Every structure is written in C-alpha cells, then in structure tokens.
mmCIF file of C-alpha atoms in Angstrom:
data_model
loop_
_atom_site.group_PDB
_atom_site.id
_atom_site.type_symbol
_atom_site.label_atom_id
_atom_site.label_comp_id
_atom_site.label_asym_id
_atom_site.label_seq_id
_atom_site.Cartn_x
_atom_site.Cartn_y
_atom_site.Cartn_z
ATOM 1 C CA SER A 1 106.457 -53.954 -1.818
ATOM 2 C CA GLN A 2 105.368 -50.383 -1.974
ATOM 3 C CA GLN A 3 102.318 -50.150 0.436
ATOM 4 C CA GLY A 4 101.095 -46.682 -1.182
ATOM 5 C CA GLU A 5 100.768 -45.719 -4.918
ATOM 6 C CA GLU A 6 100.141 -42.003 -5.567
ATOM 7 C CA ASP A 7 98.922 -40.839 -8.841
ATOM 8 C CA PRO A 8 99.491 -39.398 -11.112
ATOM 9 C CA GLN A 9 103.195 -39.886 -10.796
ATOM 10 C CA ALA A 10 103.381 -36.142 -12.150
ATOM 11 C CA LEU A 11 101.359 -33.238 -12.143
ATOM 12 C CA SER A 12 101.898 -29.591 -13.926
ATOM 13 C CA ILE A 13 98.996 -27.097 -13.522
ATOM 14 C CA GLN A 14 98.838 -23.238 -13.600
ATOM 15 C CA GLU A 15 99.154 -21.161 -10.527
ATOM 16 C CA GLY A 16 96.241 -20.375 -9.125
ATOM 17 C CA GLU A 17 94.626 -23.800 -9.982
ATOM 18 C CA ASN A 18 93.373 -26.396 -7.478
ATOM 19 C CA ALA A 19 95.960 -29.740 -7.490
ATOM 20 C CA THR A 20 94.272 -33.279 -6.519
ATOM 21 C CA MET A 21 96.756 -36.021 -5.808
ATOM 22 C CA ASN A 22 95.560 -39.495 -4.897
ATOM 23 C CA CYS A 23 97.079 -42.303 -3.045
ATOM 24 C CA SER A 24 96.051 -46.095 -2.798
ATOM 25 C CA TYR A 25 97.113 -48.517 -0.064
ATOM 26 C CA LYS A 26 96.644 -52.460 0.215
ATOM 27 C CA THR A 27 96.577 -52.984 4.305
ATOM 28 C CA SER A 28 94.233 -52.166 6.828
ATOM 29 C CA ILE A 29 95.833 -48.919 8.535
ATOM 30 C CA ASN A 30 95.947 -47.024 11.309
ATOM 31 C CA ASN A 31 96.345 -43.524 10.025
ATOM 32 C CA LEU A 32 97.269 -42.205 6.870
ATOM 33 C CA GLN A 33 99.929 -38.997 6.560
ATOM 34 C CA TRP A 34 100.990 -36.479 3.313
ATOM 35 C CA TYR A 35 104.285 -35.386 3.223
ATOM 36 C CA ARG A 36 106.017 -32.373 0.926
ATOM 37 C CA GLN A 37 109.669 -33.308 -0.303
ATOM 38 C CA ASN A 38 111.768 -30.241 -1.900
ATOM 39 C CA SER A 39 114.055 -31.843 -4.600
ATOM 40 C CA GLY A 40 117.201 -33.008 -2.328
ATOM 41 C CA ARG A 41 115.587 -32.522 0.949
ATOM 42 C CA GLY A 42 113.965 -34.209 3.907
ATOM 43 C CA LEU A 43 110.205 -34.606 4.185
ATOM 44 C CA VAL A 44 107.987 -32.397 5.949
ATOM 45 C CA HIS A 45 104.934 -33.560 7.471
ATOM 46 C CA LEU A 46 101.468 -31.741 6.455
ATOM 47 C CA ILE A 47 98.433 -33.055 7.444
ATOM 48 C CA LEU A 48 97.285 -36.830 9.269
ATOM 49 C CA ILE A 49 93.937 -38.445 8.905
ATOM 50 C CA ARG A 50 92.902 -41.319 11.143
ATOM 51 C CA SER A 51 91.530 -44.269 9.819
ATOM 52 C CA ASN A 52 88.032 -43.088 11.862
ATOM 53 C CA GLU A 53 87.912 -39.773 10.098
ATOM 54 C CA ARG A 54 86.979 -39.136 6.352
ATOM 55 C CA GLU A 55 87.726 -35.566 5.741
ATOM 56 C CA LYS A 56 90.437 -33.183 7.462
ATOM 57 C CA HIS A 57 91.632 -29.614 6.107
ATOM 58 C CA SER A 58 94.588 -27.805 7.286
ATOM 59 C CA GLY A 59 94.952 -24.194 5.449
ATOM 60 C CA ARG A 60 94.823 -24.799 1.582
ATOM 61 C CA LEU A 61 95.026 -28.219 1.795
ATOM 62 C CA ARG A 62 92.231 -30.299 2.309
ATOM 63 C CA VAL A 63 92.497 -34.833 2.808
ATOM 64 C CA THR A 64 90.208 -37.355 2.181
ATOM 65 C CA LEU A 65 89.923 -41.287 3.531
ATOM 66 C CA ASP A 66 87.785 -43.614 1.945
ATOM 67 C CA THR A 67 89.111 -46.666 3.749
ATOM 68 C CA SER A 68 86.619 -49.071 1.755
ATOM 69 C CA LYS A 69 88.360 -48.201 -1.198
ATOM 70 C CA LYS A 70 91.986 -48.296 0.220
ATOM 71 C CA SER A 71 92.092 -44.653 -0.937
ATOM 72 C CA SER A 72 93.194 -40.901 -0.003
ATOM 73 C CA SER A 73 93.111 -37.759 -1.678
ATOM 74 C CA LEU A 74 95.059 -34.942 -1.430
ATOM 75 C CA LEU A 75 93.694 -31.116 -2.712
ATOM 76 C CA ILE A 76 95.440 -28.396 -2.663
ATOM 77 C CA THR A 77 93.426 -25.170 -3.613
ATOM 78 C CA ALA A 78 94.657 -21.919 -4.917
ATOM 79 C CA SER A 79 98.299 -23.108 -6.218
ATOM 80 C CA ARG A 80 101.186 -21.615 -6.064
ATOM 81 C CA ALA A 81 104.874 -21.196 -7.307
ATOM 82 C CA ALA A 82 106.280 -22.322 -3.813
ATOM 83 C CA ASP A 83 104.047 -25.457 -4.120
ATOM 84 C CA THR A 84 106.273 -27.252 -6.523
ATOM 85 C CA ALA A 85 107.356 -30.207 -5.040
ATOM 86 C CA SER A 86 106.919 -34.003 -4.617
ATOM 87 C CA TYR A 87 103.956 -35.057 -2.668
ATOM 88 C CA PHE A 88 103.952 -38.809 -0.898
ATOM 89 C CA CYS A 89 101.481 -40.375 1.164
ATOM 90 C CA ALA A 90 102.247 -42.819 4.208
ATOM 91 C CA THR A 91 100.634 -44.968 6.204
ATOM 92 C CA VAL A 92 101.096 -46.588 9.446
ATOM 93 C CA VAL A 93 99.951 -50.356 9.004
ATOM 94 C CA MET A 94 97.584 -51.988 11.622
ATOM 95 C CA ASN A 95 99.171 -54.974 13.730
ATOM 96 C CA ARG A 96 102.533 -53.449 13.299
ATOM 97 C CA ASP A 97 102.237 -50.443 15.218
ATOM 98 C CA ASP A 98 105.116 -48.038 14.063
ATOM 99 C CA LYS A 99 105.882 -49.425 10.762
ATOM 100 C CA ILE A 100 105.316 -46.482 8.114
ATOM 101 C CA ILE A 101 105.363 -47.324 4.420
ATOM 102 C CA PHE A 102 105.756 -44.449 1.590
ATOM 103 C CA GLY A 103 104.369 -44.473 -1.412
ATOM 104 C CA LYS A 104 106.441 -43.213 -4.640
ATOM 105 C CA GLY A 105 105.060 -39.883 -4.581
ATOM 106 C CA THR A 106 103.359 -37.435 -7.162
ATOM 107 C CA ARG A 107 105.833 -34.620 -8.524
ATOM 108 C CA LEU A 108 103.689 -31.353 -8.752
ATOM 109 C CA HIS A 109 105.059 -28.654 -11.156
ATOM 110 C CA ILE A 110 103.470 -25.093 -10.644
ATOM 111 C CA LEU A 111 103.259 -23.194 -13.677
ATOM 112 C CA PRO A 112 103.848 -19.195 -13.330
ATOM 113 C CA ASP B 12 115.979 -26.658 18.571
ATOM 114 C CA GLY B 13 114.906 -30.324 18.991
ATOM 115 C CA GLY B 14 115.340 -32.038 15.974
ATOM 116 C CA ILE B 15 116.953 -34.834 13.544
ATOM 117 C CA THR B 16 120.432 -35.009 12.594
ATOM 118 C CA GLN B 17 122.132 -36.617 9.828
ATOM 119 C CA SER B 18 125.599 -36.945 8.756
ATOM 120 C CA PRO B 19 127.433 -36.733 6.618
ATOM 121 C CA LYS B 20 125.551 -34.586 4.208
ATOM 122 C CA TYR B 21 127.529 -36.173 1.461
ATOM 123 C CA LEU B 22 129.629 -39.521 1.284
ATOM 124 C CA PHE B 23 131.813 -41.051 -1.177
ATOM 125 C CA ARG B 24 132.320 -44.670 -1.085
ATOM 126 C CA LYS B 25 134.627 -47.053 -2.754
ATOM 127 C CA GLU B 26 133.720 -49.671 -4.320
ATOM 128 C CA GLY B 27 133.994 -52.794 -0.772
ATOM 129 C CA GLN B 28 134.177 -49.996 1.218
ATOM 130 C CA ASN B 29 131.493 -50.152 4.386
ATOM 131 C CA VAL B 30 130.617 -46.595 5.414
ATOM 132 C CA THR B 31 128.397 -45.556 7.954
ATOM 133 C CA LEU B 32 125.662 -42.910 8.084
ATOM 134 C CA SER B 33 124.972 -41.370 11.526
ATOM 135 C CA CYS B 34 121.544 -40.157 12.916
ATOM 136 C CA GLU B 35 121.069 -38.436 16.362
ATOM 137 C CA GLN B 36 117.307 -37.276 17.236
ATOM 138 C CA ASN B 37 117.006 -35.107 20.132
ATOM 139 C CA LEU B 38 113.272 -35.293 20.389
ATOM 140 C CA ASN B 39 113.100 -38.347 23.045
ATOM 141 C CA HIS B 40 111.151 -40.305 20.050
ATOM 142 C CA ASP B 41 111.281 -44.166 20.332
ATOM 143 C CA ALA B 42 110.787 -45.207 16.846
ATOM 144 C CA MET B 43 113.162 -44.511 14.266
ATOM 145 C CA TYR B 44 113.484 -45.877 10.608
ATOM 146 C CA TRP B 45 116.250 -45.239 7.476
ATOM 147 C CA TYR B 46 114.676 -45.195 4.194
ATOM 148 C CA ARG B 47 116.518 -45.178 0.837
ATOM 149 C CA GLN B 48 115.240 -43.036 -2.067
ATOM 150 C CA ASP B 49 116.666 -43.024 -5.769
ATOM 151 C CA PRO B 50 116.366 -40.003 -8.324
ATOM 152 C CA GLY B 51 112.862 -39.453 -8.621
ATOM 153 C CA GLN B 52 111.582 -42.557 -6.780
ATOM 154 C CA GLY B 53 109.651 -42.792 -3.370
ATOM 155 C CA LEU B 54 111.151 -44.048 -0.008
ATOM 156 C CA ARG B 55 111.498 -47.468 0.605
ATOM 157 C CA LEU B 56 111.964 -48.563 4.151
ATOM 158 C CA ILE B 57 115.745 -50.297 5.107
ATOM 159 C CA TYR B 58 115.633 -50.842 8.811
ATOM 160 C CA TYR B 59 113.276 -49.591 11.584
ATOM 161 C CA SER B 60 113.523 -49.567 15.660
ATOM 162 C CA GLN B 61 111.178 -49.321 18.081
ATOM 163 C CA ILE B 62 112.570 -49.167 21.268
ATOM 164 C CA VAL B 63 116.891 -49.410 22.364
ATOM 165 C CA ASN B 64 118.070 -52.249 21.526
ATOM 166 C CA ASP B 65 115.567 -54.160 19.316
ATOM 167 C CA PHE B 66 115.351 -53.316 15.342
ATOM 168 C CA GLN B 67 113.340 -54.879 12.485
ATOM 169 C CA LYS B 68 114.584 -55.290 8.521
ATOM 170 C CA GLY B 69 111.995 -53.503 6.289
ATOM 171 C CA ASP B 70 111.786 -53.884 2.905
ATOM 172 C CA ILE B 71 115.145 -53.533 1.238
ATOM 173 C CA ALA B 72 117.477 -54.523 4.452
ATOM 174 C CA GLU B 73 119.898 -57.146 2.442
ATOM 175 C CA GLY B 74 123.525 -54.908 2.549
ATOM 176 C CA TYR B 75 122.504 -52.809 5.153
ATOM 177 C CA SER B 76 123.221 -52.905 8.879
ATOM 178 C CA VAL B 77 121.819 -50.780 11.967
ATOM 179 C CA SER B 78 122.374 -50.694 15.894
ATOM 180 C CA ARG B 79 120.368 -48.583 18.509
ATOM 181 C CA GLU B 80 122.237 -48.885 21.071
ATOM 182 C CA LYS B 81 121.398 -45.339 22.728
ATOM 183 C CA LYS B 82 117.786 -43.801 22.132
ATOM 184 C CA GLU B 83 119.279 -40.818 20.439
ATOM 185 C CA SER B 84 121.158 -42.691 18.271
ATOM 186 C CA PHE B 85 120.513 -44.983 14.848
ATOM 187 C CA PRO B 86 123.355 -45.330 12.742
ATOM 188 C CA LEU B 87 123.259 -47.158 9.503
ATOM 189 C CA THR B 88 125.712 -48.641 8.073
ATOM 190 C CA VAL B 89 125.564 -49.435 4.103
ATOM 191 C CA THR B 90 128.282 -52.849 3.809
ATOM 192 C CA SER B 91 130.062 -53.712 0.584
ATOM 193 C CA ALA B 92 127.331 -56.569 0.231
ATOM 194 C CA GLN B 93 125.030 -53.592 -0.617
ATOM 195 C CA LYS B 94 125.803 -53.106 -5.015
ATOM 196 C CA ASN B 95 123.938 -50.419 -6.040
ATOM 197 C CA PRO B 96 124.574 -48.204 -2.637
ATOM 198 C CA THR B 97 124.391 -44.597 -4.817
ATOM 199 C CA ALA B 98 121.400 -43.307 -3.465
ATOM 200 C CA PHE B 99 119.890 -40.631 -0.963
ATOM 201 C CA TYR B 100 118.913 -42.022 2.029
ATOM 202 C CA LEU B 101 116.738 -40.436 4.969
ATOM 203 C CA CYS B 102 116.510 -41.536 8.495
ATOM 204 C CA ALA B 103 113.425 -40.062 10.537
ATOM 205 C CA SER B 104 111.953 -40.604 14.188
ATOM 206 C CA MET B 105 108.643 -40.705 15.642
ATOM 207 C CA ALA B 106 107.302 -41.086 19.408
ATOM 208 C CA HIS B 107 105.679 -44.354 20.159
ATOM 209 C CA THR B 108 102.055 -43.502 18.090
ATOM 210 C CA GLY B 109 99.549 -45.415 19.268
ATOM 211 C CA GLY B 110 98.264 -44.413 15.606
ATOM 212 C CA GLY B 111 98.818 -40.762 15.543
ATOM 213 C CA ASN B 112 101.944 -39.453 15.808
ATOM 214 C CA THR B 113 103.952 -37.454 13.310
ATOM 215 C CA ILE B 114 107.433 -38.748 11.544
ATOM 216 C CA TYR B 115 110.187 -36.555 11.416
ATOM 217 C CA PHE B 116 113.069 -36.040 9.153
ATOM 218 C CA GLY B 117 116.693 -35.259 8.688
ATOM 219 C CA GLU B 118 117.591 -33.653 5.911
ATOM 220 C CA GLY B 119 119.085 -36.490 4.254
ATOM 221 C CA SER B 120 122.559 -38.010 3.564
ATOM 222 C CA TRP B 121 123.697 -38.260 -0.456
ATOM 223 C CA LEU B 122 125.631 -41.576 -0.667
ATOM 224 C CA THR B 123 128.031 -42.013 -4.095
ATOM 225 C CA VAL B 124 130.383 -45.122 -5.254
ATOM 226 C CA VAL B 125 133.034 -44.086 -7.026
#
C-alpha cells in the first residue's frame, strides 16, 4: 500500500502564480523528501525535511512538515513553464531504515 | 561523473520470457532500490537492498527477482510469473541514511510485453 498520498492529483495554474501540493503519510518517519519527475525521466531530488523540522526553504521552494497531522506541503512560488512536471513526496520509514516509500504524485501544469 | 546507469532504456519482451534490467552505480552507496511506475501513476517499491548479499521485498515483489553480489550492481529480473510487466522501471541508490540522505535515480527503463 502507498505510504504517501499527494493532493491534488493534478493542478493547472497560470505562469507566475504559486503552486501548492500536499502530502499525507501513515507511519512515523525519519524524514520526508520531495522529488520532481519530467515525463519519462528519472526523479530529481528537490528538498529534504527532517522529522524534527517544521519548515524549510530552497530558492522558490518552501516545504512544511506537520508530524502531528502526518502531512507536508510543497509550495512553488512564482511558477514558470519549466516547473511543469510531476511532484512526489517520499518518506523514510522509522525503524525500517532505508525503506523509502513514494506517493502517487501531483501532476503540475503551468499555463503560459 | 558519478551516477546511476540503467540499461537498456527500452526493452521488449515476449510473453513467457524472463528479462533482466541492469542497474549500476558508482556513488559508493550502500542501499539500492527498484521501483515500478505505471503511466500516470506513482512509484511502487519492488525490492531494495541495504547491503551486499542482502535484499528485502517491497510492496510488489511477486514475479520479480534481484541479486546484490556487488555493491555497485543491483539487477532486476522480470520473470514470466509477472503477469503484467509492461511499465517504466526505476533504479535508485542512497548512502546509508541515519535518516538524512538523498536518493538518486537512474533514467529508467521502459519494458513492453509484445
């Protein structure tokens, strides 16, 4: 079964707007990571947030983590056409070190 | 350059045949993973290995087999027992975590049953 569940499944916004994606998970985690995938390609790491952190920034990316709600959000500010991709959250499961589970992803489409 | 290499990029399999997908990494990572991705879907874990000569089943291991004889290599065999093998397969690796390391992906292999 999937550990992470992103929502929305798909999102279309105008270029320049902000995009927010959410991820929920089920078990206790060591950390949560966000990845990006262009169609037919491998995944590229975006940002990692540890279980004892609440917010993290990297360029136009902002990630939050709420361990009490078992949820995370990824905000992409000032979106660009090149941000069009699928975005996945991944969790490293506590007490099963090195087992990483991915969600189903959010397909983001930036409209010109 | 350091990275993960998957081959072949595209593979066609006849029904009843076994096929093996190659995954090699020169990142000196201990952990390696195989995921399956169906069109428009997320990644599902097939097998993973934390150390040479050891591996664990993921969520959808039936019909697949792996080996980890060398740290650099983690080949995946899709056997004839896998009834619906057409998919995109992704290999990944990660240094032993302690909870904070990043997973690196290959570019994937497309497998089609004909």
